[in-house]
mmCIF file of C-alpha atoms in Angstrom:
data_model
loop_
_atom_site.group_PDB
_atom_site.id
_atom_site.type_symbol
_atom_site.label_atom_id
_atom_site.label_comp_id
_atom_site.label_asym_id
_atom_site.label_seq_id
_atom_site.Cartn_x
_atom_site.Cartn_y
_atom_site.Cartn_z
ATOM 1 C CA UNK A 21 113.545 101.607 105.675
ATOM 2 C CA UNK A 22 110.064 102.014 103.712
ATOM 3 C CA UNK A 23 108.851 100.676 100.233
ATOM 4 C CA UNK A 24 110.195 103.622 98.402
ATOM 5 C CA UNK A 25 113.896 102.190 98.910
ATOM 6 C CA UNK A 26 113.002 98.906 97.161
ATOM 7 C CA UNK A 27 115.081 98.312 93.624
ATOM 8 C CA UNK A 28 112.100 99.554 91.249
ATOM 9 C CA UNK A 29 112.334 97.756 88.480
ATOM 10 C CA UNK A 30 114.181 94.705 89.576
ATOM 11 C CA UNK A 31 113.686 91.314 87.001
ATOM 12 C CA UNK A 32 112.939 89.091 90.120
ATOM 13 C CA UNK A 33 110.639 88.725 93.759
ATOM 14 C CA UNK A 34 111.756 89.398 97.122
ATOM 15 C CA UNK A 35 109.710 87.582 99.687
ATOM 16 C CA UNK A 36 110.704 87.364 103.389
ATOM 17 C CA UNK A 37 108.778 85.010 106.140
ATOM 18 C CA UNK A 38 109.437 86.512 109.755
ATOM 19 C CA UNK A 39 108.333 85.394 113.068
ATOM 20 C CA UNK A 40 109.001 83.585 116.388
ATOM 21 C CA UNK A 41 110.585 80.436 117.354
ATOM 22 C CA UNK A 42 108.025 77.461 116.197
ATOM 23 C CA UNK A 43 106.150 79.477 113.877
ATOM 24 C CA UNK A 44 106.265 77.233 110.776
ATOM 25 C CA UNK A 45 108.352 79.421 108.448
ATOM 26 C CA UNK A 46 109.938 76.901 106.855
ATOM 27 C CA UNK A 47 107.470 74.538 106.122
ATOM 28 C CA UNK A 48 105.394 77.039 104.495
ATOM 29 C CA UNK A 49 108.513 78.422 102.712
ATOM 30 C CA UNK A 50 108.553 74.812 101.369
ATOM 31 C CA UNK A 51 105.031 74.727 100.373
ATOM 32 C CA UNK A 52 104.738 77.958 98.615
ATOM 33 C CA UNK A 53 108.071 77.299 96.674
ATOM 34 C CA UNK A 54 106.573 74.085 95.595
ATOM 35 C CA UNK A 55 103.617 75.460 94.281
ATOM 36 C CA UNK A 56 105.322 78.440 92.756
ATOM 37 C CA UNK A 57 107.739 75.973 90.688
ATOM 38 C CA UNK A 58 104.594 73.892 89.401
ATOM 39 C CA UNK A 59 103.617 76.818 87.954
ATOM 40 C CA UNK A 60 106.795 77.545 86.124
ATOM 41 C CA UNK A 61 108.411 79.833 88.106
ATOM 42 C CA UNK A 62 112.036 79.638 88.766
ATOM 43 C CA UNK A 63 112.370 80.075 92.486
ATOM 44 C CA UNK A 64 114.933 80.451 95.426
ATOM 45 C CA UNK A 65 114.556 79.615 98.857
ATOM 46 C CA UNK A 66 117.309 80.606 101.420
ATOM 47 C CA UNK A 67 117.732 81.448 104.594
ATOM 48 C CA UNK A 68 119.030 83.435 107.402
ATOM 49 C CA UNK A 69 121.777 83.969 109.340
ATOM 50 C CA UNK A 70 123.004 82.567 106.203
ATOM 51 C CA UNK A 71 122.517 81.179 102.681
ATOM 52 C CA UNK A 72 126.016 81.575 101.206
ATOM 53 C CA UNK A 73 129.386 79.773 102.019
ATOM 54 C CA UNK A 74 130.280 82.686 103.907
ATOM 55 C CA UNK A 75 127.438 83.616 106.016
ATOM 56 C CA UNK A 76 126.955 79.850 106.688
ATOM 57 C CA UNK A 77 130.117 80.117 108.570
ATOM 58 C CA UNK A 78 128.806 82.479 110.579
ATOM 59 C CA UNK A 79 125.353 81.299 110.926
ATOM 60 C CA UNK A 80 127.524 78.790 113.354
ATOM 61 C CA UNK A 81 129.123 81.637 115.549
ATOM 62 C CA UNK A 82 125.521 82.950 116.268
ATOM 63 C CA UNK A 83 123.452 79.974 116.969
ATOM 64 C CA UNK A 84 126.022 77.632 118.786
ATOM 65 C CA UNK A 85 125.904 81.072 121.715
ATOM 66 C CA UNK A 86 130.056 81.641 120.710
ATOM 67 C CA UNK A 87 129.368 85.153 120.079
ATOM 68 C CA UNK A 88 127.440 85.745 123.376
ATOM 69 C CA UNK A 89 130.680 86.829 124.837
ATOM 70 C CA UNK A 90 131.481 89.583 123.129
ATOM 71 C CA UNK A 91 128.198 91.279 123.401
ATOM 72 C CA UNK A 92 125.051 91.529 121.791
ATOM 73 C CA UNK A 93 126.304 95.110 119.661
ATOM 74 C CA UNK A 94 129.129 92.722 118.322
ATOM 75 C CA UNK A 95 126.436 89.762 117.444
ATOM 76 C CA UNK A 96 124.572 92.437 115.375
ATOM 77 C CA UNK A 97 127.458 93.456 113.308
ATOM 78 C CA UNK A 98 128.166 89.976 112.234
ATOM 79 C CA UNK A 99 124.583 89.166 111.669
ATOM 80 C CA UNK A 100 124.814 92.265 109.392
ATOM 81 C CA UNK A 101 128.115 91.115 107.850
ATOM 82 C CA UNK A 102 126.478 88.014 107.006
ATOM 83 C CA UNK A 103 123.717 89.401 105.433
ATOM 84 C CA UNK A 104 125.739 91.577 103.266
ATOM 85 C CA UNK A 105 127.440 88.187 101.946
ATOM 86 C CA UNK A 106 123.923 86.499 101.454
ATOM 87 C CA UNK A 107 122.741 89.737 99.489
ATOM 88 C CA UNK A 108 125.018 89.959 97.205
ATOM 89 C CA UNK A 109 126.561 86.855 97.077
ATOM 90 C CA UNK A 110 123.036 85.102 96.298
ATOM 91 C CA UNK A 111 120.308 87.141 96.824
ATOM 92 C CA UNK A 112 120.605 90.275 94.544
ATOM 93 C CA UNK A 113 122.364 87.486 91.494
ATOM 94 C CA UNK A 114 118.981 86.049 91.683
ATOM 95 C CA UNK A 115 116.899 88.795 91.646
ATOM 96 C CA UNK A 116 118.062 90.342 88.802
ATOM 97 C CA UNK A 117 118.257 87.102 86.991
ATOM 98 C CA UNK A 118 114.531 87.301 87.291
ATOM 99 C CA UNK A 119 113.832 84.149 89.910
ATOM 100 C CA UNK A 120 111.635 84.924 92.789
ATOM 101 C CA UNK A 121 113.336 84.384 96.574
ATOM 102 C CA UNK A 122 112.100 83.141 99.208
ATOM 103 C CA UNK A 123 113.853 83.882 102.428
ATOM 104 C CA UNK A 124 113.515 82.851 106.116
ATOM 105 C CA UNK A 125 114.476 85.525 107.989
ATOM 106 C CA UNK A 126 115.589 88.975 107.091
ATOM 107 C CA UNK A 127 116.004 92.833 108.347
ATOM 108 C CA UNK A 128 112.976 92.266 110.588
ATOM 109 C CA UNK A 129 114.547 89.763 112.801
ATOM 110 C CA UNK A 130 117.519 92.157 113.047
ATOM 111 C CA UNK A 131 115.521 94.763 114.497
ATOM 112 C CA UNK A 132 113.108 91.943 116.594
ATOM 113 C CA UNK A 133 116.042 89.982 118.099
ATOM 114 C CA UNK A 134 119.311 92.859 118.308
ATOM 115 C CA UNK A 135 117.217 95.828 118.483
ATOM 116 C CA UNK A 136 114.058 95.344 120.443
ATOM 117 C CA UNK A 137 115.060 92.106 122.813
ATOM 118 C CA UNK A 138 119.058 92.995 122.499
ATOM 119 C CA UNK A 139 117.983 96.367 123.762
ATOM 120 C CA UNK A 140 120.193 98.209 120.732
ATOM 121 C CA UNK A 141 119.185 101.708 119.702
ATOM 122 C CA UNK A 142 116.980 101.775 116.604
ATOM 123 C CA UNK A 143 119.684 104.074 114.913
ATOM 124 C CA UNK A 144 122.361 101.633 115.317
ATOM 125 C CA UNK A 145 120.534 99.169 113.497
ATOM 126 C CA UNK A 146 118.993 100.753 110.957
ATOM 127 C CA UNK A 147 122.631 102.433 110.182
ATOM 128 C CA UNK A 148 123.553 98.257 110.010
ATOM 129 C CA UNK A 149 120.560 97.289 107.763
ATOM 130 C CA UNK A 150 121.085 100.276 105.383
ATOM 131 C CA UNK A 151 124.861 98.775 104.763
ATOM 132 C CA UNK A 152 124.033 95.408 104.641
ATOM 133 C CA UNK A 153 121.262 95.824 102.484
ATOM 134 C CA UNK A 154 122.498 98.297 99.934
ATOM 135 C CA UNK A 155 119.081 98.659 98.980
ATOM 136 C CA UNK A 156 117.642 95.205 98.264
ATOM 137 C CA UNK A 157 114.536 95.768 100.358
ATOM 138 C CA UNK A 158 111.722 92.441 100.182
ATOM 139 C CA UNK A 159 108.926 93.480 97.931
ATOM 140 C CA UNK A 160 106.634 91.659 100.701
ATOM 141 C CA UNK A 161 107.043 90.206 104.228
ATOM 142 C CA UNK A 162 105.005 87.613 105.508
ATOM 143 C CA UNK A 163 104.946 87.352 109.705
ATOM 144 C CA UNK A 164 103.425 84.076 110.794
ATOM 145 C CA UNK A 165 101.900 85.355 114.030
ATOM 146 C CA UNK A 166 101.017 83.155 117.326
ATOM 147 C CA UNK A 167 101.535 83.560 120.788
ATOM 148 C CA UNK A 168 104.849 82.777 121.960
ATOM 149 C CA UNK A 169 103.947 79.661 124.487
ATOM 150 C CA UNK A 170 102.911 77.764 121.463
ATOM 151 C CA UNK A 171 105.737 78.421 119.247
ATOM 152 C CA UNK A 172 108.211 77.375 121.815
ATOM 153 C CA UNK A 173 106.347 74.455 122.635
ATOM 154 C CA UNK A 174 106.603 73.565 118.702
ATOM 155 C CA UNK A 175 110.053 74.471 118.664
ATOM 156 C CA UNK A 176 111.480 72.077 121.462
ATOM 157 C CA UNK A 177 108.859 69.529 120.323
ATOM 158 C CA UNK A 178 111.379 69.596 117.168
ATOM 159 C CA UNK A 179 114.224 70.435 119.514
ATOM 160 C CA UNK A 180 113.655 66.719 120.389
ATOM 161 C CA UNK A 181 115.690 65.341 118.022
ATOM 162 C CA UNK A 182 117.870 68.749 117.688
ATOM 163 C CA UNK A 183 119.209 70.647 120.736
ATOM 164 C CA UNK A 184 117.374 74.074 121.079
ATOM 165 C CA UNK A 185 119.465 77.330 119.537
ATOM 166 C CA UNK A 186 120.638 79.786 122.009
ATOM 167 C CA UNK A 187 117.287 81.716 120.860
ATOM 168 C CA UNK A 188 114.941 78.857 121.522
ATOM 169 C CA UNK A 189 116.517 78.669 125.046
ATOM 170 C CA UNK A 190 115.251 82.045 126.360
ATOM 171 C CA UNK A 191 112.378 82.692 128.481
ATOM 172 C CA UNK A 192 109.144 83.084 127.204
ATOM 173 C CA UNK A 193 108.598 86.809 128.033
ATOM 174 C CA UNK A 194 111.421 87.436 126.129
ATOM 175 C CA UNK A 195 110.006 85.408 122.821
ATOM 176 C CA UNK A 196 105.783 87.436 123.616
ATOM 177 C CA UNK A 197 108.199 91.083 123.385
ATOM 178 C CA UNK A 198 109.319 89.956 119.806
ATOM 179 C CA UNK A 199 105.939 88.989 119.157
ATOM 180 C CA UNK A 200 104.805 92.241 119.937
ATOM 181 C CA UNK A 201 107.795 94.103 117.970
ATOM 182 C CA UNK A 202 106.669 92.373 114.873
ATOM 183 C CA UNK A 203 103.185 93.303 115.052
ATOM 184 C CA UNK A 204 104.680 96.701 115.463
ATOM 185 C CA UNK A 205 106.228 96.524 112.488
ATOM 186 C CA UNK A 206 103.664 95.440 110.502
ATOM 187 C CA UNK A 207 101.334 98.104 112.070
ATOM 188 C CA UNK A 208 104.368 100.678 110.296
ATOM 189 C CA UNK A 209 104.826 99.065 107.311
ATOM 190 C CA UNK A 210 101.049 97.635 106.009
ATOM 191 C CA UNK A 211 102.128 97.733 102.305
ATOM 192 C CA UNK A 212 105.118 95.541 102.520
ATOM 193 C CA UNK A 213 104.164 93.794 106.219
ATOM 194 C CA UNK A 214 101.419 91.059 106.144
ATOM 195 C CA UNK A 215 99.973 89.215 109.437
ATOM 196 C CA UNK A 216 99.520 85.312 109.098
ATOM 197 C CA UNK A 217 97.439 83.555 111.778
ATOM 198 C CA UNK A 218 100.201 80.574 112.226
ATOM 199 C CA UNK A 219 98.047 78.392 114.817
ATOM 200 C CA UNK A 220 95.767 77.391 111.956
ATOM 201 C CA UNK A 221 96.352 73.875 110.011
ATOM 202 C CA UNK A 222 98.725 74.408 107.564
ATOM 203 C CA UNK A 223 96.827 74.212 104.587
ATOM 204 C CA UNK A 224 94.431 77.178 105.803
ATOM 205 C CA UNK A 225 97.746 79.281 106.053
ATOM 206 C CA UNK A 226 99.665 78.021 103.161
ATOM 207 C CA UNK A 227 96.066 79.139 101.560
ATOM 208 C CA UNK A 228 96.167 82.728 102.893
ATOM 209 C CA UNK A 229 100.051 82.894 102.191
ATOM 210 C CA UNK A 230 99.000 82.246 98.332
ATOM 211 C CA UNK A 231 96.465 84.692 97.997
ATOM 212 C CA UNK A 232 98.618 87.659 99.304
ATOM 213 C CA UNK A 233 101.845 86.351 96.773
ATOM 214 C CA UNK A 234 99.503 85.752 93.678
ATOM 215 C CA UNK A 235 99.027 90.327 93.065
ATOM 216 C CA UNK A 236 102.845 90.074 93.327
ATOM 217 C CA UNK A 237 103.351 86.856 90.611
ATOM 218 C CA UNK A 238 100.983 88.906 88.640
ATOM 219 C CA UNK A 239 102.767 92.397 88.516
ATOM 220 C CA UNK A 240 106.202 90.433 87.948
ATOM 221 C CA UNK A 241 104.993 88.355 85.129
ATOM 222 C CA UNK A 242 104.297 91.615 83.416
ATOM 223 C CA UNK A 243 107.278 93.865 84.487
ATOM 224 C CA UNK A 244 108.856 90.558 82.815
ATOM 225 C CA UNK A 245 107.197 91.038 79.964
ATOM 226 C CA UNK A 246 107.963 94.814 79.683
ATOM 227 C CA UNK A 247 111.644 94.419 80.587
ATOM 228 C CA UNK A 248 111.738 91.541 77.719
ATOM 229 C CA UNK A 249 109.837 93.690 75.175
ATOM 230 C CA UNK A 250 112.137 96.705 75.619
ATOM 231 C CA UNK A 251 115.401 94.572 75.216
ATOM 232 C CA UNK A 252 113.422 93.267 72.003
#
């Protein structure tokens, strides 16, 4: 799944944040949104598993460890069945309504966490993605990158007052491999993919985060202003 499937002349933005456990996703989600909207944009942030009523519901399945069970081949089909709600329940409305998204999670963790760690064959999920998908590809992915110790210590520092996921639980060699599978797919994909240092303050990487976004504001604002000109 490469640039060239993206929607090409979609009203809106498609921005995905991916990464490990403890990685500060969603603050910086938070903080770009924030500054996006005091700029005047209109702007969505979501999340996955996921983001509409009915991927919510299954968000629950995954993360409570009820679907462990059945197998991680059955996990990935509902993690793609929720996705396909999300997309175009809420995601693809949005986009073509012009708003930018911002989403935590996306097809990378698919392949990370059911492909690389759940040991699933690449075809199998990329078959999954494809469907799920139905073309509404991010225009730009953001992976916060840091070693896997410290995210986990983040995460059940904030699993303090929440009991860990059934991800956060795992051993650490397990959380370094999808470390490593990210960087790999930001190694194959360099025009969408972009590598965040995530063990700097946050300001330093909402600050980096910002300059790679701003190209993107700037090519929408005028596809918006083409797409309103030839309606005119």
């Amino acid at each position: 799944m490469n640039a060239e499937t993206r929607v090409a002349e979609r009203s809106g933005l498609f921005v995905t944040f991916e990464g490990g456990e403890g990685a500060g996703k969603s603050t910086q989600i938070r903080r770009l949104a924030d500054q996006l909207r005091r700029r005047g944009h209109d702007v969505l942030m979501t999340r996955e598993p996921g983001g509409s009523p009915g991927a919510e519901a299954v968000r629950h399945v995954l993360l409570s460890g009820a679907a462990e069970e059945f197998g991680v081949r059955m996990e990935a089909i509902l993690f793609a069945a929720a996705r396909n709600d999300h997309v175009e329940e809420v995601i693809r409305p949005a986009l073509e309504s012009g708003a930018i998204v911002l989403c935590d999670r996306f097809i990378d963790s698919s392949r990370v966490y059911q492909g690389v760690t759940g040991n699933l064959e690449p075809d199998f999920i990329e078959a999954l993605q494809r469907a799920a998908i139905d073309g509404v590809v991010p225009d730009c992915t953001l992976i916060l990158d840091l070693p896997a110790e410290v995210g986990l210590k983040r995460a059940r520092k904030r699993g303090a007052e929440n009991a860990p996921d059934r991800f956060e639980r795992e051993e650490i060699e397990t959380h370094e491999k999808r470390r490593e599978a990210y960087l790999e797919i930001a190694e194959a994909e360099p025009g969408r993919c972009h590598v965040v240092n995530a063990e700097r303050a946050e300001d330093e990487i909402a600050d980096e985060i910002f300059t790679i976004i701003e190209p993107l504001i700037r090519e929408l604002a005028l596809r918006q202003t083409r797409n309103a000109e030839s309606v005119g």
